[in-house]
């Protein structure tokens, strides 16, 4: 019997217009009523998750969330952090130099400054809009070496970013978790951070076995948690690479795929 379901947001529980369908809302609330832990697992910062947690009634001392692709795992009611595996300003300096070599733009989430970037672009502005806060425009070398950085993101048009990725040296992959959350977003996290590791920390905290977990996602940054879960689910709109590692393929995010998974694997056992 499953005890926890981890849900990616963009392209998974969210429709293309970034709303949640009534069917999906009802399924989530019924699952919670049945004692299932429903956990949003997103690459987004908390500021861009909170409104959805409220909409789904997932803010309480019994609820948890994975933000920044699992770099931070916290209780939604008390705000207590179970996990906080971050980068430093020194990492920001290293990755800034790499971004210049790759010919792509860079931004990062600094605990002290907020969302920072040497210059703005369309993709960075999307992130500003998500958290409803302005960009702090500054040279990355002005960031202090001991400043806490949640994650670094390199952004550019898909083709340019893909060419830049070919220039990343092997040691970077050894020192950081590197993953694509979208075709124009390449993210760098502490090497102990990804959604799978974040979910593992949470499962251990709650005393839940991996066999009792369902993970649902659609993109490369969901791969680790899909592989970790007892039942790894790829959305119908997921990339082929994600579908290959999944145990089950759900309908698309436009077809209430998350509701289908909850109804099929959780609610059917409760009736």
Tab-separated table of C-alpha atoms in Angstrom:
chain	number	residue	atom	x	y	z
A	1	UNK	CA	0.000	0.000	0.000
A	2	UNK	CA	1.332	3.436	-0.913
A	3	UNK	CA	1.806	6.042	1.815
A	4	UNK	CA	3.335	8.994	-0.049
A	5	UNK	CA	2.995	10.483	-3.520
A	6	UNK	CA	5.524	13.060	-4.752
A	7	UNK	CA	4.312	15.313	-7.550
A	8	UNK	CA	6.307	17.525	-9.858
A	9	UNK	CA	4.545	20.787	-10.672
A	10	UNK	CA	5.219	22.219	-14.142
A	11	UNK	CA	4.105	19.772	-16.817
A	12	UNK	CA	2.729	17.380	-14.190
A	13	UNK	CA	0.169	18.598	-11.653
A	14	UNK	CA	-0.071	21.947	-13.461
A	15	UNK	CA	-1.812	22.251	-16.804
A	16	UNK	CA	-0.096	24.207	-19.557
A	17	UNK	CA	-1.777	27.398	-18.318
A	18	UNK	CA	-0.254	26.718	-14.844
A	19	UNK	CA	-3.639	25.971	-13.238
A	20	UNK	CA	-4.750	22.814	-11.422
A	21	UNK	CA	-7.903	21.100	-12.662
A	22	UNK	CA	-10.843	20.477	-10.330
A	23	UNK	CA	-10.510	16.727	-10.833
A	24	UNK	CA	-6.863	16.840	-9.753
A	25	UNK	CA	-7.617	19.068	-6.746
A	26	UNK	CA	-10.321	16.685	-5.595
A	27	UNK	CA	-8.048	13.660	-6.041
A	28	UNK	CA	-5.258	15.275	-4.004
A	29	UNK	CA	-7.630	16.250	-1.200
A	30	UNK	CA	-9.197	12.773	-1.105
A	31	UNK	CA	-5.745	11.177	-0.960
A	32	UNK	CA	-4.798	13.409	1.959
A	33	UNK	CA	-8.089	12.561	3.680
A	34	UNK	CA	-7.105	8.897	3.367
A	35	UNK	CA	-3.865	9.577	5.241
A	36	UNK	CA	-1.571	9.719	2.205
A	37	UNK	CA	1.292	12.211	2.269
A	38	UNK	CA	0.967	14.361	-0.859
A	39	UNK	CA	4.242	16.196	-1.500
A	40	UNK	CA	4.905	18.802	-4.175
A	41	UNK	CA	8.445	18.388	-5.521
A	42	UNK	CA	9.474	21.331	-7.656
A	43	UNK	CA	12.454	23.154	-9.046
A	44	UNK	CA	10.669	26.353	-8.073
A	45	UNK	CA	11.541	28.427	-5.003
A	46	UNK	CA	9.027	28.422	-2.137
A	47	UNK	CA	7.649	31.812	-3.183
A	48	UNK	CA	6.431	30.211	-6.412
A	49	UNK	CA	4.941	27.143	-4.683
A	50	UNK	CA	3.033	28.596	-1.726
A	51	UNK	CA	-0.140	29.585	-3.584
A	52	UNK	CA	-0.493	26.041	-4.956
A	53	UNK	CA	0.059	24.525	-1.506
A	54	UNK	CA	-2.767	26.716	-0.223
A	55	UNK	CA	-5.014	25.747	-3.131
A	56	UNK	CA	-4.454	22.045	-2.404
A	57	UNK	CA	-4.773	22.383	1.395
A	58	UNK	CA	-1.186	21.201	1.829
A	59	UNK	CA	-0.074	23.705	4.466
A	60	UNK	CA	-0.027	22.139	7.923
A	61	UNK	CA	2.387	20.666	10.442
A	62	UNK	CA	1.743	17.282	8.802
A	63	UNK	CA	2.695	18.407	5.280
A	64	UNK	CA	6.038	18.730	3.517
A	65	UNK	CA	7.433	20.170	0.289
A	66	UNK	CA	10.580	19.794	-1.831
A	67	UNK	CA	11.710	23.086	-3.359
A	68	UNK	CA	14.702	24.034	-5.511
A	69	UNK	CA	14.758	20.493	-6.970
A	70	UNK	CA	15.171	18.907	-3.555
A	71	UNK	CA	17.930	21.187	-2.248
A	72	UNK	CA	15.495	22.211	0.483
A	73	UNK	CA	12.946	19.914	2.138
A	74	UNK	CA	10.709	21.538	4.713
A	75	UNK	CA	7.537	21.320	6.735
A	76	UNK	CA	4.906	23.567	5.161
A	77	UNK	CA	3.287	24.451	8.478
A	78	UNK	CA	6.231	25.083	10.803
A	79	UNK	CA	8.644	26.010	7.957
A	80	UNK	CA	11.242	23.788	9.654
A	81	UNK	CA	13.863	22.602	7.172
A	82	UNK	CA	14.663	18.897	7.241
A	83	UNK	CA	17.261	19.255	4.501
A	84	UNK	CA	19.152	22.284	3.213
A	85	UNK	CA	22.026	21.346	0.899
A	86	UNK	CA	23.198	24.557	-0.714
A	87	UNK	CA	25.952	26.033	-2.858
A	88	UNK	CA	28.232	28.912	-1.858
A	89	UNK	CA	29.342	32.168	-3.388
A	90	UNK	CA	32.573	30.411	-4.339
A	91	UNK	CA	30.532	27.986	-6.448
A	92	UNK	CA	28.764	30.954	-8.026
A	93	UNK	CA	32.133	32.391	-9.099
A	94	UNK	CA	33.218	29.066	-10.649
A	95	UNK	CA	29.943	28.636	-12.526
A	96	UNK	CA	29.904	32.265	-13.652
A	97	UNK	CA	33.244	31.762	-15.379
A	98	UNK	CA	31.863	28.584	-16.949
A	99	UNK	CA	28.811	30.469	-18.244
A	100	UNK	CA	31.090	32.979	-19.969
A	101	UNK	CA	32.979	30.123	-21.633
A	102	UNK	CA	29.659	28.585	-22.718
A	103	UNK	CA	28.247	31.865	-24.015
A	104	UNK	CA	25.054	31.688	-21.936
A	105	UNK	CA	23.391	33.872	-19.303
A	106	UNK	CA	23.406	32.985	-15.620
A	107	UNK	CA	21.363	33.711	-12.510
A	108	UNK	CA	21.178	32.381	-8.981
A	109	UNK	CA	19.105	32.381	-5.820
A	110	UNK	CA	21.140	34.002	-3.051
A	111	UNK	CA	19.965	33.803	0.561
A	112	UNK	CA	21.285	37.321	1.148
A	113	UNK	CA	20.471	39.124	-2.124
A	114	UNK	CA	17.522	37.216	-3.625
A	115	UNK	CA	17.404	36.394	-7.344
A	116	UNK	CA	20.637	37.772	-8.787
A	117	UNK	CA	22.074	37.995	-12.304
A	118	UNK	CA	24.653	40.120	-14.127
A	119	UNK	CA	21.942	40.993	-16.678
A	120	UNK	CA	18.304	40.243	-17.336
A	121	UNK	CA	16.827	38.180	-20.156
A	122	UNK	CA	13.466	36.658	-21.078
A	123	UNK	CA	14.093	33.451	-19.125
A	124	UNK	CA	15.302	35.229	-16.002
A	125	UNK	CA	12.262	37.503	-16.137
A	126	UNK	CA	10.040	34.409	-16.124
A	127	UNK	CA	11.621	33.446	-12.794
A	128	UNK	CA	11.104	36.973	-11.425
A	129	UNK	CA	7.441	36.784	-12.386
A	130	UNK	CA	7.084	33.384	-10.682
A	131	UNK	CA	8.333	34.683	-7.335
A	132	UNK	CA	6.829	38.162	-7.844
A	133	UNK	CA	10.096	39.861	-6.957
A	134	UNK	CA	12.449	42.038	-9.012
A	135	UNK	CA	15.840	40.885	-10.226
A	136	UNK	CA	18.860	42.100	-8.284
A	137	UNK	CA	21.282	42.933	-11.073
A	138	UNK	CA	24.883	42.523	-9.953
A	139	UNK	CA	28.210	41.093	-11.040
A	140	UNK	CA	28.535	37.536	-9.726
A	141	UNK	CA	32.032	38.315	-8.486
A	142	UNK	CA	30.417	40.720	-5.981
A	143	UNK	CA	28.803	37.739	-4.254
A	144	UNK	CA	30.781	36.857	-1.131
A	145	UNK	CA	32.426	33.433	-1.163
A	146	UNK	CA	30.552	32.287	1.933
A	147	UNK	CA	27.130	33.518	0.768
A	148	UNK	CA	24.548	30.716	0.635
A	149	UNK	CA	23.261	30.021	-2.880
A	150	UNK	CA	20.307	27.687	-3.305
A	151	UNK	CA	20.886	27.008	-6.976
A	152	UNK	CA	22.497	28.436	-10.092
A	153	UNK	CA	20.665	28.483	-13.421
A	154	UNK	CA	22.075	28.994	-16.897
A	155	UNK	CA	19.531	30.167	-19.454
A	156	UNK	CA	19.556	30.647	-23.192
A	157	UNK	CA	17.642	29.677	-26.323
A	158	UNK	CA	17.529	25.888	-26.544
A	159	UNK	CA	20.003	25.476	-29.421
A	160	UNK	CA	22.580	27.838	-27.914
A	161	UNK	CA	22.262	26.184	-24.507
A	162	UNK	CA	22.683	22.721	-26.035
A	163	UNK	CA	25.889	23.820	-27.760
A	164	UNK	CA	27.133	25.328	-24.504
A	165	UNK	CA	26.465	22.110	-22.597
A	166	UNK	CA	28.931	20.318	-24.870
A	167	UNK	CA	31.666	22.570	-23.419
A	168	UNK	CA	31.075	21.615	-19.778
A	169	UNK	CA	34.149	19.754	-18.436
A	170	UNK	CA	33.749	16.406	-16.667
A	171	UNK	CA	34.853	17.761	-13.287
A	172	UNK	CA	31.782	20.017	-13.136
A	173	UNK	CA	29.525	16.959	-13.303
A	174	UNK	CA	31.555	15.434	-10.470
A	175	UNK	CA	31.282	18.510	-8.260
A	176	UNK	CA	27.637	19.459	-8.850
A	177	UNK	CA	24.244	18.016	-9.635
A	178	UNK	CA	23.620	19.268	-13.179
A	179	UNK	CA	20.194	18.883	-14.737
A	180	UNK	CA	17.796	20.405	-17.216
A	181	UNK	CA	14.444	21.543	-15.855
A	182	UNK	CA	13.427	22.821	-19.292
A	183	UNK	CA	15.002	23.048	-22.743
A	184	UNK	CA	16.229	26.579	-21.943
A	185	UNK	CA	17.133	26.096	-18.257
A	186	UNK	CA	20.238	24.258	-17.011
A	187	UNK	CA	20.455	24.026	-13.226
A	188	UNK	CA	23.417	23.486	-10.908
A	189	UNK	CA	22.843	22.263	-7.361
A	190	UNK	CA	24.906	21.003	-4.460
A	191	UNK	CA	25.981	17.516	-5.529
A	192	UNK	CA	23.971	16.040	-2.639
A	193	UNK	CA	20.798	17.672	-3.983
A	194	UNK	CA	18.189	16.346	-6.396
A	195	UNK	CA	14.535	15.411	-6.069
A	196	UNK	CA	15.390	11.748	-5.483
A	197	UNK	CA	17.759	12.497	-2.599
A	198	UNK	CA	15.341	15.037	-1.156
A	199	UNK	CA	12.574	12.457	-1.279
A	200	UNK	CA	14.833	9.869	0.341
A	201	UNK	CA	15.611	12.266	3.216
A	202	UNK	CA	11.901	12.923	3.687
A	203	UNK	CA	10.991	9.230	3.542
A	204	UNK	CA	13.585	8.443	6.218
A	205	UNK	CA	12.264	11.313	8.348
A	206	UNK	CA	8.722	9.934	8.087
A	207	UNK	CA	9.653	6.261	8.358
A	208	UNK	CA	8.266	5.455	4.918
A	209	UNK	CA	9.899	2.805	2.713
A	210	UNK	CA	10.682	3.608	-0.918
A	211	UNK	CA	8.341	0.764	-1.956
A	212	UNK	CA	5.514	2.788	-0.378
A	213	UNK	CA	6.201	5.855	-2.539
A	214	UNK	CA	4.822	7.005	-5.893
A	215	UNK	CA	6.698	9.718	-7.816
A	216	UNK	CA	5.191	11.493	-10.817
A	217	UNK	CA	7.054	13.762	-13.237
A	218	UNK	CA	7.765	14.712	-16.817
A	219	UNK	CA	11.255	16.219	-17.113
A	220	UNK	CA	14.939	15.461	-16.584
A	221	UNK	CA	14.920	16.985	-13.102
A	222	UNK	CA	12.290	14.388	-12.097
A	223	UNK	CA	14.438	11.421	-13.115
A	224	UNK	CA	16.042	10.801	-9.711
A	225	UNK	CA	12.753	10.698	-7.814
A	226	UNK	CA	11.080	8.524	-10.464
A	227	UNK	CA	13.961	6.061	-10.131
A	228	UNK	CA	13.856	6.192	-6.313
A	229	UNK	CA	10.140	5.538	-5.859
A	230	UNK	CA	8.527	2.132	-5.609
A	231	UNK	CA	6.261	3.266	-8.439
A	232	UNK	CA	7.868	5.753	-10.811
A	233	UNK	CA	5.353	7.432	-13.107
A	234	UNK	CA	6.047	9.446	-16.254
A	235	UNK	CA	3.410	11.786	-17.592
A	236	UNK	CA	2.148	11.206	-21.122
A	237	UNK	CA	3.802	14.492	-22.095
A	238	UNK	CA	7.170	13.430	-20.635
A	239	UNK	CA	10.286	13.073	-22.744
A	240	UNK	CA	11.151	9.622	-24.082
A	241	UNK	CA	14.128	9.393	-21.693
A	242	UNK	CA	11.792	9.782	-18.711
A	243	UNK	CA	9.253	7.330	-20.096
A	244	UNK	CA	11.988	4.707	-20.494
A	245	UNK	CA	12.822	4.674	-16.783
A	246	UNK	CA	9.220	4.836	-15.552
A	247	UNK	CA	7.189	1.895	-14.260
A	248	UNK	CA	3.967	3.433	-15.547
A	249	UNK	CA	2.981	6.093	-18.076
A	250	UNK	CA	0.027	8.283	-17.118
A	251	UNK	CA	-2.124	10.505	-19.327
A	252	UNK	CA	-0.754	13.994	-20.030
A	253	UNK	CA	-0.959	17.022	-17.750
A	254	UNK	CA	-3.786	18.306	-19.951
A	255	UNK	CA	-5.639	15.006	-19.448
A	256	UNK	CA	-5.525	14.992	-15.623
A	257	UNK	CA	-2.686	12.481	-15.491
A	258	UNK	CA	-2.027	13.118	-11.791
A	259	UNK	CA	-5.688	12.570	-10.900
A	260	UNK	CA	-5.610	9.337	-12.907
A	261	UNK	CA	-2.592	8.075	-10.940
A	262	UNK	CA	-4.139	8.934	-7.563
A	263	UNK	CA	-7.471	7.367	-8.510
A	264	UNK	CA	-5.838	4.224	-9.923
A	265	UNK	CA	-3.137	3.484	-7.361
A	266	UNK	CA	-4.385	5.114	-4.156
A	267	UNK	CA	-8.124	5.775	-4.042
A	268	UNK	CA	-9.074	2.442	-5.627
A	269	UNK	CA	-7.492	0.676	-2.628
A	270	UNK	CA	-9.449	2.826	-0.188
A	271	UNK	CA	-12.901	2.041	-1.559
